[in-house]
Coordinates of C-alpha atoms in Angstrom, one line a residue:
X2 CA -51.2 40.8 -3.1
X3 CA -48.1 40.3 -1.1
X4 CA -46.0 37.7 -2.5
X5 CA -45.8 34.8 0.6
X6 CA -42.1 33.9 2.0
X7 CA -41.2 30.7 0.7
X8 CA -40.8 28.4 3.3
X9 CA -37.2 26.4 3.1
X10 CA -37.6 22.9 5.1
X11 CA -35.8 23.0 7.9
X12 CA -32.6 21.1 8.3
X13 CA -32.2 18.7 11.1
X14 CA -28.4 18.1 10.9
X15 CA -26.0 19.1 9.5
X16 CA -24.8 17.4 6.2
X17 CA -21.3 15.3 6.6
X18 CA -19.5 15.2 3.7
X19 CA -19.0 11.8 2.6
X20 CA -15.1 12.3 1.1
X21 CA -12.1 11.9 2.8
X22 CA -9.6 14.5 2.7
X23 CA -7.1 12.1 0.8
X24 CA -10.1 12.2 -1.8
X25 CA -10.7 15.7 -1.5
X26 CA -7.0 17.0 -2.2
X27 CA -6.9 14.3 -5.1
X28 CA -10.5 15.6 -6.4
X29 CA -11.8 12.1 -5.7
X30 CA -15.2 11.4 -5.3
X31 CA -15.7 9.1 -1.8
X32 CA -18.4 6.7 -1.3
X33 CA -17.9 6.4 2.3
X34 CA -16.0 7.4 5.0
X35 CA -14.9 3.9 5.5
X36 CA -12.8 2.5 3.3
X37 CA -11.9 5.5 1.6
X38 CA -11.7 6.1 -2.2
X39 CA -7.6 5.0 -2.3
X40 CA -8.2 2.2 -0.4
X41 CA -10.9 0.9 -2.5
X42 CA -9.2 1.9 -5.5
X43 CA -6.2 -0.1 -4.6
X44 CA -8.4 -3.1 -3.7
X45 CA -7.4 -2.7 0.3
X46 CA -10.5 -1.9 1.7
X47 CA -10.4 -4.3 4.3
X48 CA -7.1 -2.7 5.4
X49 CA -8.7 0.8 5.7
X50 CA -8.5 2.3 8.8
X51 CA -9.3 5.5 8.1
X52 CA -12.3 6.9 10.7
X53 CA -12.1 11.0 9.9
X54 CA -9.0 12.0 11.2
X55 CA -6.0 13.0 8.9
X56 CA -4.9 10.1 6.6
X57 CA -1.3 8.5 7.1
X58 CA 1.3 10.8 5.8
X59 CA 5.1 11.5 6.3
X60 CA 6.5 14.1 7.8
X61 CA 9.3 16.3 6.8
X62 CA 11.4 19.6 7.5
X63 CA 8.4 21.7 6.4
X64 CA 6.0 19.8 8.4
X65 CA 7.8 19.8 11.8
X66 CA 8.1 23.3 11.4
X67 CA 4.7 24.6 10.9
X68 CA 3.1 21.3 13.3
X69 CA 2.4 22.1 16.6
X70 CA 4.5 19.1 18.3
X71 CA 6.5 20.1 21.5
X72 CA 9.9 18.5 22.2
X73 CA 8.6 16.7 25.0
X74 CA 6.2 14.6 22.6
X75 CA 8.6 14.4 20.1
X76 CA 10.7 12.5 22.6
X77 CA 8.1 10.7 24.7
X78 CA 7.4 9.1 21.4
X79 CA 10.4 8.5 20.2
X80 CA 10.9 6.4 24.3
X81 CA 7.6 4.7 23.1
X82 CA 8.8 3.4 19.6
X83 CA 12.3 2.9 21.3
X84 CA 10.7 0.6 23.8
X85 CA 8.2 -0.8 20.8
X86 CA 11.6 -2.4 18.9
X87 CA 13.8 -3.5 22.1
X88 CA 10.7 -5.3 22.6
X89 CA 10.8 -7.3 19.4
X90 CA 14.4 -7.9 19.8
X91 CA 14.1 -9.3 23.2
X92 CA 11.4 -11.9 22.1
X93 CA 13.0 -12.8 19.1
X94 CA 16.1 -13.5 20.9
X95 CA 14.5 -15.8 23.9
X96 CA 16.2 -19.2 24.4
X97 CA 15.5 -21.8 21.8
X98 CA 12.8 -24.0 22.5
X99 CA 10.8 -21.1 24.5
X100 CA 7.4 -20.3 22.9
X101 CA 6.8 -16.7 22.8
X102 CA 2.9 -17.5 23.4
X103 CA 3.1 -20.6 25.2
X104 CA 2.4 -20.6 29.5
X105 CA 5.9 -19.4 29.8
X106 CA 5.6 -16.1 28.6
X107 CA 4.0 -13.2 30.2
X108 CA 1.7 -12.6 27.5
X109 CA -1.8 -13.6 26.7
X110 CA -2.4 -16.1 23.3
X111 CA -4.1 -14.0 20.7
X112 CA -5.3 -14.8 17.3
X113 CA -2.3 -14.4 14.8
X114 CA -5.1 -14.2 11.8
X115 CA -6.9 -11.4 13.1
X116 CA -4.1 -9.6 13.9
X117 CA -3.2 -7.0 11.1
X118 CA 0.1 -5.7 11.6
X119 CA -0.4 -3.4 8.5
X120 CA -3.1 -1.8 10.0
X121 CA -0.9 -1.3 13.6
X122 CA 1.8 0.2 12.2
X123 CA -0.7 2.7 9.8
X124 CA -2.1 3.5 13.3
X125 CA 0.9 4.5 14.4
X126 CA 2.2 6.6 11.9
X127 CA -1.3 8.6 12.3
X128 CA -1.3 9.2 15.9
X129 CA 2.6 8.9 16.7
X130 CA 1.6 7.2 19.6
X131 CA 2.0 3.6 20.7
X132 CA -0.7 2.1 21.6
X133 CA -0.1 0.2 25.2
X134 CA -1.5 -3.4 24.0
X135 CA 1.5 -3.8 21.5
X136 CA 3.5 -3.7 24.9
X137 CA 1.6 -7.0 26.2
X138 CA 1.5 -9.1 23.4
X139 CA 4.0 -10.3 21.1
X140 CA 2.2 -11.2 17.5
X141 CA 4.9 -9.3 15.7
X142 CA 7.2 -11.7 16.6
X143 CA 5.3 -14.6 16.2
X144 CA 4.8 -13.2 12.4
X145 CA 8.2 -12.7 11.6
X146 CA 9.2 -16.4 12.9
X147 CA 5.7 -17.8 10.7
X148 CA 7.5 -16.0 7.6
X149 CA 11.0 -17.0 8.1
X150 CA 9.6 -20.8 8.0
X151 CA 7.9 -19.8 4.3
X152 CA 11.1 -21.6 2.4
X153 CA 11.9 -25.0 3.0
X154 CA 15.9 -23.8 2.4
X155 CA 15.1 -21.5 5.2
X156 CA 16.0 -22.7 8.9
X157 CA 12.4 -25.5 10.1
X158 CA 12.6 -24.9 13.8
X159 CA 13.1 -22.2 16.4
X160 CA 16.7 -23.2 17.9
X161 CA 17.9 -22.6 14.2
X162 CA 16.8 -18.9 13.8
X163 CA 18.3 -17.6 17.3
X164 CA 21.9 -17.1 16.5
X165 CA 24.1 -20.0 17.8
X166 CA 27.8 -20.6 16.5
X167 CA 27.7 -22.1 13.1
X168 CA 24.3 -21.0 12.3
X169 CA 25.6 -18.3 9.5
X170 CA 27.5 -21.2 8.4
X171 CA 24.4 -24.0 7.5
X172 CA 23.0 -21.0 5.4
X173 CA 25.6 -21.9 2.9
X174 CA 26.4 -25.7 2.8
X175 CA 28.2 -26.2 -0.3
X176 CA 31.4 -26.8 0.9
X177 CA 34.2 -25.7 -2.5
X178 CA 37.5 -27.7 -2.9
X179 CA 40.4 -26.0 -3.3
X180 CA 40.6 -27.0 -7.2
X181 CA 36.9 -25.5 -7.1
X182 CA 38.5 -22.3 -5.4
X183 CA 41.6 -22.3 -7.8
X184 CA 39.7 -22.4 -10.9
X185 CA 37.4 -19.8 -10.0
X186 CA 40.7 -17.7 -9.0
X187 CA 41.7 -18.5 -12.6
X188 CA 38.6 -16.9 -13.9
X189 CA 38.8 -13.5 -12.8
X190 CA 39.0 -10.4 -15.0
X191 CA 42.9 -9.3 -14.6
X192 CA 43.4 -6.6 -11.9
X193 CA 43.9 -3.9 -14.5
X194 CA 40.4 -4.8 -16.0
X195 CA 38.6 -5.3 -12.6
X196 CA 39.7 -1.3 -11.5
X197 CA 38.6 -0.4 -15.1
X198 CA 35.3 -2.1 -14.2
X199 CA 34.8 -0.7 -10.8
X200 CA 35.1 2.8 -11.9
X201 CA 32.6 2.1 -14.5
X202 CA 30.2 0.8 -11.9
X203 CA 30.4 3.6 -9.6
X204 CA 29.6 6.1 -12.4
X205 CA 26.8 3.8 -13.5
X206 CA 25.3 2.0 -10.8
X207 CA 26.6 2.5 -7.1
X208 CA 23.8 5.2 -6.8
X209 CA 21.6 1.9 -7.0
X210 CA 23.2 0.1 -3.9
X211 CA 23.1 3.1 -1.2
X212 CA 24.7 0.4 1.3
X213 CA 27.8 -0.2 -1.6
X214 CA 31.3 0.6 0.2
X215 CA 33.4 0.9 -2.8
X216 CA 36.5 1.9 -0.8
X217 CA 36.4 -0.9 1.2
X218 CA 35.8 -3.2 -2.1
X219 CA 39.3 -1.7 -3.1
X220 CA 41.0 -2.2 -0.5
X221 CA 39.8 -6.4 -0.6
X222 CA 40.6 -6.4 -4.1
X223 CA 44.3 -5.5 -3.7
X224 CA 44.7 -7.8 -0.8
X225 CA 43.2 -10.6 -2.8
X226 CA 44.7 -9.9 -6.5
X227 CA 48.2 -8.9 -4.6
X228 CA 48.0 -11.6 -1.7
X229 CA 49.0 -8.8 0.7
X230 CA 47.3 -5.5 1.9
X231 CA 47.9 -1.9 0.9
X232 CA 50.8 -1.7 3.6
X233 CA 52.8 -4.6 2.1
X234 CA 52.0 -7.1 4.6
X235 CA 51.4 -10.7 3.6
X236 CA 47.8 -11.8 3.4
X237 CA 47.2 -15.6 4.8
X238 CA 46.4 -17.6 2.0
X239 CA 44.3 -19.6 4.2
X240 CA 41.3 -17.5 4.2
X241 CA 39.7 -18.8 1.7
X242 CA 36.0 -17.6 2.6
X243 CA 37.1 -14.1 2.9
X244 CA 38.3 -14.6 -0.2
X245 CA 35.7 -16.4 -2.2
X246 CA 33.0 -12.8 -1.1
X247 CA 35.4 -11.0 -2.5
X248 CA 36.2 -12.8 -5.7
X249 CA 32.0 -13.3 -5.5
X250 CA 32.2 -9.0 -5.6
X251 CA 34.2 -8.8 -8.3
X252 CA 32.5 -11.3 -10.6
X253 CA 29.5 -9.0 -9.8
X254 CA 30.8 -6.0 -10.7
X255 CA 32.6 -7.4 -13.7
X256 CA 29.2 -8.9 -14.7
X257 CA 27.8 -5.2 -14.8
X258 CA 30.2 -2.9 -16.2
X259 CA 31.3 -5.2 -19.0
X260 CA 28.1 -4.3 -20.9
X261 CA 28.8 -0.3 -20.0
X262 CA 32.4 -0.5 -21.4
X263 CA 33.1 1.9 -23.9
X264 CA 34.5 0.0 -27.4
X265 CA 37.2 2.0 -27.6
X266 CA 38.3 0.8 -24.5
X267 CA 38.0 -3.1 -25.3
X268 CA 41.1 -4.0 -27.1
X269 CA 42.7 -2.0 -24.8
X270 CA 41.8 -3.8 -21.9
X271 CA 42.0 -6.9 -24.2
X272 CA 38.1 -8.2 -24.1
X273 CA 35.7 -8.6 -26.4
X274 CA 34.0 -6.0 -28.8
X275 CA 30.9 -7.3 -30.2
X276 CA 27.6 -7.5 -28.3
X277 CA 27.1 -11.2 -28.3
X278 CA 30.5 -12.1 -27.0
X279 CA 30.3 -9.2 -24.0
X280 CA 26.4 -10.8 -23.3
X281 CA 28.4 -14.5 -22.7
X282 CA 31.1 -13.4 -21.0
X283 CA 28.8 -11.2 -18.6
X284 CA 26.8 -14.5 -18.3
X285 CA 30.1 -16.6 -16.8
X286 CA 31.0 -14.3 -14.8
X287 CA 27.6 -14.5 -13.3
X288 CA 27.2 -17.9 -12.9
X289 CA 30.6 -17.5 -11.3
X290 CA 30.0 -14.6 -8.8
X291 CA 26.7 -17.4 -7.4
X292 CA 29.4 -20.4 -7.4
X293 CA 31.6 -18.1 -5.0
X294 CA 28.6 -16.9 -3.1
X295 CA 27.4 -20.4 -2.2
X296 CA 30.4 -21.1 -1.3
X297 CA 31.3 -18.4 1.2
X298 CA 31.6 -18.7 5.3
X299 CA 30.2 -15.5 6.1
X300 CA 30.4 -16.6 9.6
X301 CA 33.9 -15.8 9.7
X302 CA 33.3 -12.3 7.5
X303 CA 30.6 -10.5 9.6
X304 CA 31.7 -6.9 8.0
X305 CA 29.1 -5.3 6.6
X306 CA 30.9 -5.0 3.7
X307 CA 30.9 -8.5 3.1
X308 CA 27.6 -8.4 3.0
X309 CA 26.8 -5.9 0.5
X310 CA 27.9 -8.2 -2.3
X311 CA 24.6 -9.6 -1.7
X312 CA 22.7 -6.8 -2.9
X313 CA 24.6 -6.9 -6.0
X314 CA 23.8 -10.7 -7.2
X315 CA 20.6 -10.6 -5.7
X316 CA 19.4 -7.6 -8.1
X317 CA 21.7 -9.1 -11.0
X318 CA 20.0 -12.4 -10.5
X319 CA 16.8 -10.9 -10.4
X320 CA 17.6 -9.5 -13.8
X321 CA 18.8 -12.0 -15.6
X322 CA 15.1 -14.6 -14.0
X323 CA 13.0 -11.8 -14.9
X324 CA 13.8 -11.7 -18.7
X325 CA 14.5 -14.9 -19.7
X326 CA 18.5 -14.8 -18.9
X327 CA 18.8 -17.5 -15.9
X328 CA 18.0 -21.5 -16.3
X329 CA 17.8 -22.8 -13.1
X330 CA 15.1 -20.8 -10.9
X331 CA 14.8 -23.6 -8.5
X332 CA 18.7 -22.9 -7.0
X333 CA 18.0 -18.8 -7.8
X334 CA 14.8 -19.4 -5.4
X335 CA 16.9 -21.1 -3.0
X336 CA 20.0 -19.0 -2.9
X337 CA 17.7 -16.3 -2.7
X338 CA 15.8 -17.5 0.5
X339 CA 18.8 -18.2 2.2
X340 CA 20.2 -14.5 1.6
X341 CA 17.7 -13.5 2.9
X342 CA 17.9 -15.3 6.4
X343 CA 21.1 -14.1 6.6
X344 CA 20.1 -10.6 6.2
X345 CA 17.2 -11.1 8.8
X346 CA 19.9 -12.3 11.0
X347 CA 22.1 -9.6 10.7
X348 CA 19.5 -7.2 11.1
X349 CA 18.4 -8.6 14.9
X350 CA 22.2 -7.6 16.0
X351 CA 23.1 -11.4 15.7
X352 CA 26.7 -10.7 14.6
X353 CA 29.3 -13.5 15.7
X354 CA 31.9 -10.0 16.1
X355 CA 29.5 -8.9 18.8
X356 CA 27.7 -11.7 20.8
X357 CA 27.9 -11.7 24.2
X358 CA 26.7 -14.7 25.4
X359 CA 25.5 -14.0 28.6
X360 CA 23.0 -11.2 27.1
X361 CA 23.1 -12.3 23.2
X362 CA 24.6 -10.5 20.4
X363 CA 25.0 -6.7 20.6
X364 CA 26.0 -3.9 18.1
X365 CA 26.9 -0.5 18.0
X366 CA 24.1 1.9 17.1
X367 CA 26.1 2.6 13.8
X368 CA 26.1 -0.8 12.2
X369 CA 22.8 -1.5 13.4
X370 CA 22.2 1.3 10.9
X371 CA 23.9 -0.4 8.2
X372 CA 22.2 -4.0 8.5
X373 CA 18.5 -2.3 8.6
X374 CA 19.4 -0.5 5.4
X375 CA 20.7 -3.8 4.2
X376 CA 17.6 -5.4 5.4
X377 CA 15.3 -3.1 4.0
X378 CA 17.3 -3.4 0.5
X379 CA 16.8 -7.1 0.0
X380 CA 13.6 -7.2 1.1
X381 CA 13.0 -4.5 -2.0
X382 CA 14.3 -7.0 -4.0
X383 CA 13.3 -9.6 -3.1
X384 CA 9.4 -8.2 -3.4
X385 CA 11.1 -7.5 -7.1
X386 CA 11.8 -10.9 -7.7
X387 CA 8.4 -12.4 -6.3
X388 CA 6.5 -11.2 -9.4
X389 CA 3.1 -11.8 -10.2
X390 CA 1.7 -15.3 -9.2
X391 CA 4.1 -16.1 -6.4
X392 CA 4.4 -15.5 -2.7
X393 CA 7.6 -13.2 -1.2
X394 CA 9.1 -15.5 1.7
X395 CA 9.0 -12.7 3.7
X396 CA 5.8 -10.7 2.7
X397 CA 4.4 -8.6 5.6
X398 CA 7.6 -8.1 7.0
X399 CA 8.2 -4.5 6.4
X400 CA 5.8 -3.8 9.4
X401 CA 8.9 -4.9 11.3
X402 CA 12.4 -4.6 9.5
X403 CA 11.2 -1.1 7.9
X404 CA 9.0 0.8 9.6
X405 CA 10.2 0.1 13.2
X406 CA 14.1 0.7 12.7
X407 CA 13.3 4.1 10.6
X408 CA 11.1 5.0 13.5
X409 CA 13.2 4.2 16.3
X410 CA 15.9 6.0 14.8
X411 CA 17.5 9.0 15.9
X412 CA 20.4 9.6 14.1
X413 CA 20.4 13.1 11.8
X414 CA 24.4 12.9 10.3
X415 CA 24.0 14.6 6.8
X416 CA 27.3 14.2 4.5
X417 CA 28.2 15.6 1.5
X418 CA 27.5 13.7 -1.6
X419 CA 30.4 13.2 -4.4
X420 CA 30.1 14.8 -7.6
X421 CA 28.4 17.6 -6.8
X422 CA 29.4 20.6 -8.3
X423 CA 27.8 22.7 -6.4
X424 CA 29.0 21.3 -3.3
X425 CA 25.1 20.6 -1.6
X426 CA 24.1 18.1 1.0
X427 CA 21.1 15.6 1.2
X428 CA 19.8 14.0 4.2
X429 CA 21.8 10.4 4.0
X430 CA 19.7 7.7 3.7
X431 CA 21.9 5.2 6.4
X432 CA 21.2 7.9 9.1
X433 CA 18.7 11.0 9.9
X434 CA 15.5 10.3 11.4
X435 CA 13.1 11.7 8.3
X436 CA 14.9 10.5 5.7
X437 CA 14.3 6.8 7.1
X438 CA 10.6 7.5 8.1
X439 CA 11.0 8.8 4.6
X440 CA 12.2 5.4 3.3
X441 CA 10.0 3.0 5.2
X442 CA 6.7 4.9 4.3
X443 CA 7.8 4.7 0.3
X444 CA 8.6 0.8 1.1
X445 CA 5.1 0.4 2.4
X446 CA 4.1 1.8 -0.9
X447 CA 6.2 -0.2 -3.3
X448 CA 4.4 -3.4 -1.8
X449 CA 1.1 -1.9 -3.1
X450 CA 2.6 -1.7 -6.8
X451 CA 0.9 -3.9 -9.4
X452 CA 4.0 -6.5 -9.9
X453 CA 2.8 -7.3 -6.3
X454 CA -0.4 -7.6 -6.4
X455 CA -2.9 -11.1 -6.3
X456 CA -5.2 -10.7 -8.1
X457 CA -3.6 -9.0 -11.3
X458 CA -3.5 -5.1 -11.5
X459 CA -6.6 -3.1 -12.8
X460 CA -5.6 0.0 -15.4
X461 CA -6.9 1.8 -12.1
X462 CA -3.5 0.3 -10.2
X463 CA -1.2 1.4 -12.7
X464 CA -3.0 5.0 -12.7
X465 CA -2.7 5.7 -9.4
X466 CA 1.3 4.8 -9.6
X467 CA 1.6 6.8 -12.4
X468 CA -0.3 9.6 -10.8
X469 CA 2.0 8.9 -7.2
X470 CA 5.0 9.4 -9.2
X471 CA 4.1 12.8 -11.2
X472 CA 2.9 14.2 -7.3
X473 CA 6.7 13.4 -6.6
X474 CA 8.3 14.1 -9.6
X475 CA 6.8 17.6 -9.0
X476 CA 9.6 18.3 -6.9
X477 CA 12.6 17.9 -8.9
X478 CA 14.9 20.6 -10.7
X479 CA 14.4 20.8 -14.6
X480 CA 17.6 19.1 -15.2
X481 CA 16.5 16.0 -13.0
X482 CA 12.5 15.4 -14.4
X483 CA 11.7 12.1 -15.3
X484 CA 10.2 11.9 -18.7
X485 CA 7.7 9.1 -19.4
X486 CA 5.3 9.2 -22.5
X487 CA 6.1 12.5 -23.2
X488 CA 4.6 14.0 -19.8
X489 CA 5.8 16.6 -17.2
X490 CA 4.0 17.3 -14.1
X491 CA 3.4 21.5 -13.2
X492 CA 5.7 22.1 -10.5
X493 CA 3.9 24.8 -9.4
X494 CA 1.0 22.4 -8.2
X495 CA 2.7 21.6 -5.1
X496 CA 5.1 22.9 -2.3
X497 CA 8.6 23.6 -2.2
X498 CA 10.7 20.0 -1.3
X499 CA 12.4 19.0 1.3
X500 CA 15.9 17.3 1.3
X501 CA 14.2 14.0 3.2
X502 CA 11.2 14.0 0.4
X503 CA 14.2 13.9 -1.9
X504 CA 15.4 10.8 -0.5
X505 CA 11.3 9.2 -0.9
X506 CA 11.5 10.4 -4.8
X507 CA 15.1 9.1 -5.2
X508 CA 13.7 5.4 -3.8
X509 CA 10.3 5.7 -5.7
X510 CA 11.0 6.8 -8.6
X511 CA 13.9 3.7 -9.2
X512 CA 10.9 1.4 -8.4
X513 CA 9.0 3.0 -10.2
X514 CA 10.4 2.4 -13.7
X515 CA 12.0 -1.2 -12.8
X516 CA 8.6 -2.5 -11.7
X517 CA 5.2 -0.4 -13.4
X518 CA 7.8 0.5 -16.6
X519 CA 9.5 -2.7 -16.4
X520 CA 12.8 -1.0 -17.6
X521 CA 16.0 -2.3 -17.7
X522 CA 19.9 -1.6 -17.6
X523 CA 22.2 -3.7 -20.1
X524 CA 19.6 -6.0 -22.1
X525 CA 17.9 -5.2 -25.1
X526 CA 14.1 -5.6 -25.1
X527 CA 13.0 -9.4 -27.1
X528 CA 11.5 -9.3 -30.1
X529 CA 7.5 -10.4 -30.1
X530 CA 7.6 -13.9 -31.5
X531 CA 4.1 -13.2 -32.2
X532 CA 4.2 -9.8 -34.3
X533 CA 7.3 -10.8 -36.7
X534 CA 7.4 -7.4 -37.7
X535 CA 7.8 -5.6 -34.4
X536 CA 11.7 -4.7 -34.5
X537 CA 13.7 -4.8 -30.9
X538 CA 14.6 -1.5 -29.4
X539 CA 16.6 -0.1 -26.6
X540 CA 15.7 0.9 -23.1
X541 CA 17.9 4.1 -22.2
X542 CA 18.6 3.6 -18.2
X543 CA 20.0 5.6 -15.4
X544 CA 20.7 9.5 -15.2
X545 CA 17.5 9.8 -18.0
X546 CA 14.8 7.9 -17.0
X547 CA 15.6 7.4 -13.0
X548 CA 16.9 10.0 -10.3
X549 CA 20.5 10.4 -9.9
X550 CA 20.5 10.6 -6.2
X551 CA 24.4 12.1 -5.8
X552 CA 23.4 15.1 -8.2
X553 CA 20.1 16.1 -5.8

């Protein structure tokens, strides 16, 4: 008897897969479409956009080259994003006393709290288009003015955060005597010891402070050990504030290299040898560099380099609060705040060099470069210094100070990086359009990191980092990997790297181990009060745990 045709039931639709291909390339598993597995994973899944087109990603040399994007779009969007930030700066720089949402303005009132400025920019980056209602209303602005107002140091009303003369000024209102100034003058490490120290910091650390201009330090630190400049002219003793940001430099520097110092170079040099002794006189010097720094008019010092000192304390600060080294948080908070208002003001253009008052402050296009990279490093460190249980003063803000200037730029100068043998170039981070799309997209992901995070990181958070860091670690030459417990990713998982992915790795990976890790670079790990029996141990830092950007 003929065997019958089994009969299959006949399908209706077809079957949508229910992973998204962020999921799919991670070998994920997807409950829905929306929010997707990261998202949920990460606890964002009301800040998943994600609707079956491509998730956001970063593109690079490779990409540009095998994407089908014509000049013309490449440039439209560039007008659009262009357009997008002139924008921001215009309404941030309106007369005081003008509300950017009041009946004044040409703009509609929105609700602020519905508005997710995450999700805009994530938009954004997906489409590389910008959509036409950012052009109409101005929440951006109104956000960045809501979390310049988070500090009570920070400036209370509207008049104070548009640039007027003496506004730099009020940041720092603790006006220094000249015995004050004298005796910190008194304090410094000799000349002979502070070049010693700044060659040891530029072997060690510079790579950390991409915006660091040691050549410039050098040339401040003859004028004001020498009281006249390289040339032999005579150096005014009357500028004291230029003097106190560089004296507040050296401190700094001093502060960090002193616990690098080789001990055969210590009686030379004619400091001290043991451990405990370098650990105080690192601490002075410290408290110090913050006397000088609150002390400074960096209204009358606009240079960038000025600035950078900034960086330095802030990070060294940051240190010294996170483990135990620093007593009075409540002044570090507030020192901290107030840096970064400064920065915020330097990165809207508002430099007293380059006001105009008839239009407002203006800046050439390449120290507008400079204070966004400034910007973008404080705000790193000052998420850093949040920590778990506290609120950043400016969180959020990288929707504006980081994505939109990396954007927006269009600068592509590549230099050659110093002590490389081989004599190769990487994709600066100051300049170069990628490299700074680069930066802002690994910024965005250094906010998601567990020391951020309310409520406290699942295993699942620190997985995922760990997991982020081995895709980019992938990428490195065999001389560069970073080691952690024992493991090396497969390098032949995934595709050849770029020089601007280079740049992401060099930024992540440093956050990488000074957040999730929780490594550190001169202290020596506490011993648990509760295991009496635990001994303390060393923490190796630099070229073997984290990315030596200048060898790349």
């Amino acid at each position: 008897m003929p065997k019958e045709p089994s009969q299959k039931p006949k399908q209706t639709r077809k079957r949508i897969p229910r992973t998204c291909a962020q999921c799919r390339k991670r070998k994920q598993k997807c409950d829905s479409l929306k929010p997707c597995a990261v998202c949920k994973l990460r606890g964002e899944a009301d800040l998943c956009d994600y609707e079956g087109a491509q998730p956001t990603r970063v593109l690079d040399d490779d990409d540009v080259t095998s994407m089908p994007i014509s000049p013309a779009e490449i440039k439209r969007l560039r007008e659009q994003l262009d357009g997008l930030e002139a924008l921001v700066s215009s309404v941030v720089q309106k007369r005081p006393g003008l509300d950017p949402l009041g009946p004044e303005a040409d703009s509609p009132r929105v609700d602020l709290e519905e508005y997710n400025v995450a999700a805009t920019l994530t938009s954004i980056m997906v489409s590389r288009t910008v959509p036409s209602e950012i052009g109409q209303d101005p929440p951006i602005v109104e956000k960045v003015r809501r979390h310049c107002r988070t500090s009570t140091s920070s400036p209370s009303t509207w008049a104070q955060i548009s640039y007027n003369p003496g506004t730099l000024l009020s940041y720092f209102t603790s006006p220094a005597s000249s015995e004050q100034i004298a005796d910190l003058q008194r304090q410094l490490p000799t000349y002979e010891q502070a070049q010693h120290f700044l060659k040891i910091y530029v072997h060690e650390f510079a790579w950390y402070h991409s915006c660091f201009n040691h050549r410039a330090y050098e040339a401040e630190a003859h004028k004001l050990y020498h009281h006249r400049d390289p040339e032999g002219h005579d150096i005014d003793d009357g500028q004291t504030a230029y003097r106190l940001i560089t004296m507040a430099t050296t401190y700094a520097i001093a502060r960090m290299s002193i616990m690098k110092l080789p001990f055969e170079n210590s009686t030379q040099l004619q400091l001290p040898i043991s451990l405990v002794d370098r650990t105080n006189l690192s601490k002075r010097w410290l408290d110090a560099s913050v006397a000088c720094l609150k002390c400074a008019d960096f209204e009358s010092n606009p240079k960038i380099e000025a600035v950078v000192c900034l960086i330095i304390i802030l990070e060294a600060l940051w240190f010294d609060e996170r483990f135990g080294g620093l007593e009075d948080l409540g002044a570090l908070f507030e020192l901290k705040c107030k840096a970064m208002t400064l920065a915020f003001d330097l990165a809207l253009h508002r430099d007293p060099a380059h006001r105009d008052p008839g239009r407002g402050s203006q800046l050439e296009s390449d120290k507008a470069h400079e204070r966004r990279v400034l910007w973008w490093a404080l705000m790193s460190i000052d998420g850093l210094y949040s920590g778990p249980g506290r609120m950043s003063s400016i969180n959020g803000l990288e929707a504006v100070d980081v994505f939109l200037p990396a954007l927006s730029s269009n600068s592509s100068t590549e230099d050659n990086h110093e002590g490389c043998p081989s004599g190769c170039t990487a994709s600066n981070p100051l300049t170069g359009v990628k490299p700074r799309l680069l930066m802002g997209y690994v910024g965005h992901e250094i906010d998601r990191l567990p020391l951020r995070r309310n409520p406290m990181p699942t295993i699942n958070d620190v997985l995922q980092a760990h997991r982020d860091l081995t895709s980019l670690e992938a990428h490195l030459h065999e001389s560069h990997k970073i080691f952690f417990n024992g493991h090396t990713a497969d390098r032949s998982r995934l595709p050849r790297c770029s020089r601007a992915r280079r740049d992401a790795i060099y930024f992540y990976a440093r956050y990488h181990f000074l957040v999730v890790k929780l490594h550190r670079p001169m202290h020596t790990v506490k011993r648990d009060e509760t295991q009496p029996s635990s001994p303390p141990f060393d923490i190796a830092y630099h070229r073997k745990f984290v990315v030596d950007h200048a060898r790349m």
